[in-house]
PDB file of C-alpha atoms in Angstrom:
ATOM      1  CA  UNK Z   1     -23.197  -5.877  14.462  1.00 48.00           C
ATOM      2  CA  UNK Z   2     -20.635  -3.218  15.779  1.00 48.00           C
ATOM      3  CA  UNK Z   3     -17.744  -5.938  15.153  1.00 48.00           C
ATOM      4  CA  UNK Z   4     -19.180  -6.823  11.872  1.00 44.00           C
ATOM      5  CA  UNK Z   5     -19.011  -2.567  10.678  1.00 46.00           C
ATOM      6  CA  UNK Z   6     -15.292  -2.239  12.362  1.00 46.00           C
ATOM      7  CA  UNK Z   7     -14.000  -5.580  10.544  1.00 45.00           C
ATOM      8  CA  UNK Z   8     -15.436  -4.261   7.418  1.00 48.00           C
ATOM      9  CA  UNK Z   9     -14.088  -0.663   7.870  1.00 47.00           C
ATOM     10  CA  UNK Z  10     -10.667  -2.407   8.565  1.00 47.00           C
ATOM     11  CA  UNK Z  11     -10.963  -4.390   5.037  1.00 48.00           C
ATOM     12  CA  UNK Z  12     -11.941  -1.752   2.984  1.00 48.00           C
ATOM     13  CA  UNK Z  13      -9.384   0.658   4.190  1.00 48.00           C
ATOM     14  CA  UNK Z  14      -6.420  -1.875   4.090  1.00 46.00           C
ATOM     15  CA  UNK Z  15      -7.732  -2.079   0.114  1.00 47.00           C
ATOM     16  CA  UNK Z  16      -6.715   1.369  -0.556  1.00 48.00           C
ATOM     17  CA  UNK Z  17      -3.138   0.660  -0.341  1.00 51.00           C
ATOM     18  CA  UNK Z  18      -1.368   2.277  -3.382  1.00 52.00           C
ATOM     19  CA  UNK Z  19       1.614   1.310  -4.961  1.00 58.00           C
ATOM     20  CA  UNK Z  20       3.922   4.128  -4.917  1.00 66.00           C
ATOM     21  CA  UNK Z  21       5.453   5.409  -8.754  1.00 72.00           C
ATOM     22  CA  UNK Z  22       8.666   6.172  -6.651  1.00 74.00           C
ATOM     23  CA  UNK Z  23      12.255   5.544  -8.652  1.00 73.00           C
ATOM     24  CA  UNK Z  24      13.187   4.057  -5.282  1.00 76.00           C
ATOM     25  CA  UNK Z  25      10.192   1.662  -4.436  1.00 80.00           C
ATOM     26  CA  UNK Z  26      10.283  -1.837  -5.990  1.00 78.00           C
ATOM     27  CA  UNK Z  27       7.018  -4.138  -5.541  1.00 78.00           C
ATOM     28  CA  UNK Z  28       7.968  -7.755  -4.980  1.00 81.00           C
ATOM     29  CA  UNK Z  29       7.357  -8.747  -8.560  1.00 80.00           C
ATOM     30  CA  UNK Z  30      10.122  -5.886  -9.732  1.00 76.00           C
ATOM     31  CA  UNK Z  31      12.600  -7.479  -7.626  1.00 84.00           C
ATOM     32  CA  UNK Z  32      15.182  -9.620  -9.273  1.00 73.00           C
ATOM     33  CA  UNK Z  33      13.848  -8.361 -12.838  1.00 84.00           C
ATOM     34  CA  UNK Z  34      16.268  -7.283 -15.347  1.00 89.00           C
ATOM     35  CA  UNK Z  35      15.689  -4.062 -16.327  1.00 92.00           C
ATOM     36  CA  UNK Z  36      17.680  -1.898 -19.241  1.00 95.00           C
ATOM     37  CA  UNK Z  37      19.714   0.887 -17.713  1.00 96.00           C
ATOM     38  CA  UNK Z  38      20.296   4.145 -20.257  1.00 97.00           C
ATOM     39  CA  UNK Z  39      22.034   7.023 -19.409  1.00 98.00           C
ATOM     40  CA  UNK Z  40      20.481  10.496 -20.156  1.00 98.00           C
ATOM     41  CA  UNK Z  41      20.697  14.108 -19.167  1.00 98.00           C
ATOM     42  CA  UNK Z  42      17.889  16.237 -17.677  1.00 98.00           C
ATOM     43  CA  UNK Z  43      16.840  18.708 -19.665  1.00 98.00           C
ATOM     44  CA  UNK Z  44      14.189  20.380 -17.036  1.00 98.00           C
ATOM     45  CA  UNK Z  45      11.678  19.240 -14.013  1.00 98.00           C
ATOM     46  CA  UNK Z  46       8.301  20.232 -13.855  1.00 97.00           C
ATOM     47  CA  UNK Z  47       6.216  19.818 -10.440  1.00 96.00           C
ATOM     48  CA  UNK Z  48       2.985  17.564 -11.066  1.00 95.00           C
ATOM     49  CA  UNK Z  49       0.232  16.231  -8.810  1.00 93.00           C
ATOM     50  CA  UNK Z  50      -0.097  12.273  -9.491  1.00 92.00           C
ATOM     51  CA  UNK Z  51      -3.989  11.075  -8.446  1.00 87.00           C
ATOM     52  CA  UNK Z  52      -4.317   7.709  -7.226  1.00 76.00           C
ATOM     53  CA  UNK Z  53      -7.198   5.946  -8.606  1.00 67.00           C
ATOM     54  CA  UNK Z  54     -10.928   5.789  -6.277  1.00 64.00           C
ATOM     55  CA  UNK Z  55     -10.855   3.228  -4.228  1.00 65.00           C
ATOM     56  CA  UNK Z  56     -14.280   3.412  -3.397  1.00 71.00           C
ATOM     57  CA  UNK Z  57     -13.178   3.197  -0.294  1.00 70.00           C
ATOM     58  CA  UNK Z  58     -14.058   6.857   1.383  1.00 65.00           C
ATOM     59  CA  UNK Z  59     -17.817   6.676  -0.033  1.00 71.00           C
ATOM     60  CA  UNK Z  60     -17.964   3.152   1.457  1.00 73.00           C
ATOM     61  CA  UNK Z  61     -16.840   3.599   5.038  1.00 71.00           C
ATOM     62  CA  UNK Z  62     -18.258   6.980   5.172  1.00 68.00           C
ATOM     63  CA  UNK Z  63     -21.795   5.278   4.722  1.00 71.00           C
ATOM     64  CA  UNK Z  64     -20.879   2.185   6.798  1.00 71.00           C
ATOM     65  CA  UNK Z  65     -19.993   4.850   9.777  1.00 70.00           C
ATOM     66  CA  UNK Z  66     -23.127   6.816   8.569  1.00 68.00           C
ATOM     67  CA  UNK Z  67     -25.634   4.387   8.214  1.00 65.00           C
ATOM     68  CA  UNK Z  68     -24.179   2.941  12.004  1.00 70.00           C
ATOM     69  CA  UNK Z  69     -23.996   6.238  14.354  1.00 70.00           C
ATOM     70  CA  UNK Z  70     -27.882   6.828  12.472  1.00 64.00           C
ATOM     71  CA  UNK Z  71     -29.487   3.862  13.234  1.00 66.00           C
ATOM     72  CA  UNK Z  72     -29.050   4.985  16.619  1.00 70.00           C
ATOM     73  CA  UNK Z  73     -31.037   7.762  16.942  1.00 68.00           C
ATOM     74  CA  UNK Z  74     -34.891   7.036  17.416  1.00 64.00           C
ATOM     75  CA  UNK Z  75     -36.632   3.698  17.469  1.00 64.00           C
ATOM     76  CA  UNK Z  76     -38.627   1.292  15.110  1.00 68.00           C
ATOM     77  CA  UNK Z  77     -39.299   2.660  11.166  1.00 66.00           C
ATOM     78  CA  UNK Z  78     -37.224   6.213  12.889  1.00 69.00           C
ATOM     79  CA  UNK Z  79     -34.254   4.217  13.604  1.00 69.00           C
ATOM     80  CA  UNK Z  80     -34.261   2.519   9.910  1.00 68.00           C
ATOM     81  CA  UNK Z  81     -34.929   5.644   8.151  1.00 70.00           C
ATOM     82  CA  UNK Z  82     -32.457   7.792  10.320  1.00 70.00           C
ATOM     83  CA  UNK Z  83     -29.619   5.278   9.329  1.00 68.00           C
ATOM     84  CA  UNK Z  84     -30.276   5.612   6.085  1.00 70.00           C
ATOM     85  CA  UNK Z  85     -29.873   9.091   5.856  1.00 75.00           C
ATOM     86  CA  UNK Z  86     -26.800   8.611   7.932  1.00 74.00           C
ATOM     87  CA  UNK Z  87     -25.478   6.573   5.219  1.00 73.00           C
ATOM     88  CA  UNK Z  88     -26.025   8.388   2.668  1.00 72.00           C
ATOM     89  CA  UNK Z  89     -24.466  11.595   4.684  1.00 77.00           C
ATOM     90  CA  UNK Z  90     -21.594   9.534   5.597  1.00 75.00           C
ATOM     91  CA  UNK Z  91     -20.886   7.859   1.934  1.00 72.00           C
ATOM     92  CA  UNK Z  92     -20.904  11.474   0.312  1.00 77.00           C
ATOM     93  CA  UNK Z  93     -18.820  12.733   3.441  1.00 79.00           C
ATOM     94  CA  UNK Z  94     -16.514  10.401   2.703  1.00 73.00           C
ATOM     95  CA  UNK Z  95     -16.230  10.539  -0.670  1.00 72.00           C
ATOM     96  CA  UNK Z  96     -15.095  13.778  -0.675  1.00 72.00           C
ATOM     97  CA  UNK Z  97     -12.546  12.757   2.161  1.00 73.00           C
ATOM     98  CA  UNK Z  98     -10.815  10.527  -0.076  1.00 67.00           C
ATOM     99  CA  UNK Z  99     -11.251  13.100  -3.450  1.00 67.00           C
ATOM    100  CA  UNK Z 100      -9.098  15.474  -1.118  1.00 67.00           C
ATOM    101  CA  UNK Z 101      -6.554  12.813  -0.053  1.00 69.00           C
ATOM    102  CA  UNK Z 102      -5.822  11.101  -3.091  1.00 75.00           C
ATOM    103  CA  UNK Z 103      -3.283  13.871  -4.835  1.00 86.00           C
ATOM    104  CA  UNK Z 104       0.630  13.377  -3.956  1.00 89.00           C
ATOM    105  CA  UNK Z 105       3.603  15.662  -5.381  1.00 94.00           C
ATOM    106  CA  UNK Z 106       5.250  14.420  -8.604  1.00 95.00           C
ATOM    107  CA  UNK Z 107       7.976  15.411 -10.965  1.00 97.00           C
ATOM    108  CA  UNK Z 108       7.607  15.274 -14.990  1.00 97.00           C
ATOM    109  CA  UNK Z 109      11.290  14.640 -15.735  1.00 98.00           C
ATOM    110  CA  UNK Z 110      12.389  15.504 -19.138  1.00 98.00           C
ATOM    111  CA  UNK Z 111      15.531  13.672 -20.389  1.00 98.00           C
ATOM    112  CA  UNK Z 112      17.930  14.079 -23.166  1.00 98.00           C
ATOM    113  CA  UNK Z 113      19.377  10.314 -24.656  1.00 98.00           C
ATOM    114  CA  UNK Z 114      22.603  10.084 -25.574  1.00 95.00           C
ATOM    115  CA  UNK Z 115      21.193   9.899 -29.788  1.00 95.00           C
ATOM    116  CA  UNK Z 116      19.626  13.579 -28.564  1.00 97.00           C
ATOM    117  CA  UNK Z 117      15.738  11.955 -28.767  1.00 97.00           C
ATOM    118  CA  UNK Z 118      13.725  13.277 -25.451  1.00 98.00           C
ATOM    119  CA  UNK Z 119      12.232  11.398 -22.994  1.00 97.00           C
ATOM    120  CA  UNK Z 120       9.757  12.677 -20.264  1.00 97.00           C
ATOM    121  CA  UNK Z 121       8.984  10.242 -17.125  1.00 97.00           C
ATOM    122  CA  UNK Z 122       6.518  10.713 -14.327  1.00 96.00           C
ATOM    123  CA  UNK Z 123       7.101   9.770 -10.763  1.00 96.00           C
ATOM    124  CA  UNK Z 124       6.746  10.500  -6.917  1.00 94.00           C
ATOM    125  CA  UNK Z 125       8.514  13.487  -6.257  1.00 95.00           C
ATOM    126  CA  UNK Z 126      10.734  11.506  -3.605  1.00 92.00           C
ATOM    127  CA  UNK Z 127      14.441  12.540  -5.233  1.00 94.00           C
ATOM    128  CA  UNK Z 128      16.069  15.822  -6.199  1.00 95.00           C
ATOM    129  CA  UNK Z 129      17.086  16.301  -9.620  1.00 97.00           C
ATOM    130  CA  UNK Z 130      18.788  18.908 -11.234  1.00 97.00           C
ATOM    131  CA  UNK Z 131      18.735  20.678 -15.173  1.00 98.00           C
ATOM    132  CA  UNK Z 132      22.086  19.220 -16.356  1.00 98.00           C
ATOM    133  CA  UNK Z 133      22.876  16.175 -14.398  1.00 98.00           C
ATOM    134  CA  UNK Z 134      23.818  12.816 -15.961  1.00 98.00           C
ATOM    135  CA  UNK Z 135      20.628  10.400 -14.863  1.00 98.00           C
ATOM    136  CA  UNK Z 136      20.227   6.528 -15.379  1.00 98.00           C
ATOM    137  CA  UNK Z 137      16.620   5.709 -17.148  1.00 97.00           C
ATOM    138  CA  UNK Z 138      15.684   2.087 -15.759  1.00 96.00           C
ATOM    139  CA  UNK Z 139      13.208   0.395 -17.682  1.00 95.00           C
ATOM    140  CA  UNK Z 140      11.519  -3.274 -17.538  1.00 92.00           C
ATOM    141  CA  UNK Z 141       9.802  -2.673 -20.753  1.00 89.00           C
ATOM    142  CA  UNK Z 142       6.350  -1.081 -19.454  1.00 90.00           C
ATOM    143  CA  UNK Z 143       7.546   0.993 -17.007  1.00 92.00           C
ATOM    144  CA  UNK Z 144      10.321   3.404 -16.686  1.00 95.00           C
ATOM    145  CA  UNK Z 145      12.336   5.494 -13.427  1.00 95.00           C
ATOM    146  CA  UNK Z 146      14.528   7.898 -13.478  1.00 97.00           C
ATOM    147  CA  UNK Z 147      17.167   7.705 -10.688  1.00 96.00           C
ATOM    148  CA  UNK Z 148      21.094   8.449 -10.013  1.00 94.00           C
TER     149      UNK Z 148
END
């Protein structure tokens, strides 16, 4: 049973594995893609907090753990209702584990084009940029990054 719970656990958290919106971090499938490369100037840089999307995952190991270290305590009908409880503890525990964890720093990037429209991209806050400096604006079509 024990095994079972752990190999679980280990499932659900590798599934909440998010891609990065980094102008540095390419996922397999970007690789080798053309992309169109425009050059732009940066008008100003505003600090944002990017959410990742629930996983699910907190609530669900949070009652697996719960509902486990419960059924411990006590014996028969005590035992079943005890690990109940302890799941539902642990699933609201966790949940608001992974509502804590799942903010990261960002950067709102506003551009200028070349033709003087403005552009503003979000991404991980992973590279300095500066009011003024020339930036290149690569885009595949649906998504766009702003790097040097």
């Amino acid at each position: 049973m024990k095994a079972l719970v752990s190999l679980a656990l280990v499932s659900l958290l590798s599934a909440c594995a998010v891609a990065p919106n980094s102008g540095s971090v390419y996922s397999a499938k970007q690789a080798q893609n053309e992309q169109t490369v425009r050059i732009a100037t940066v008008e100003s840089i505003r600090e944002v907090r990017i959410a990742k999307s629930d996983s699910g995952t907190g609530t669900l190991a949070g009652a697996a753990l719960g509902g486990l270290a419960g059924s411990t305590v006590g014996g028969g009908n005590g035992s079943v209702a005890a690990g109940l409880l302890g799941a539902v503890a642990g699933g609201l525990i966790g949940q608001n584990v992974e509502a804590k964890n799942k903010l990261r720093p960002g950067l709102e990037i506003t551009v200028r084009l070349a033709g003087g429209d403005l552009r503003a991209i979000t991404q991980d806050a992973d590279e300095l940029f500066r009011p003024g400096e020339q930036v290149r604006l690569l885009s595949d079509g649906r998504k766009t990054r702003v790097t040097h």
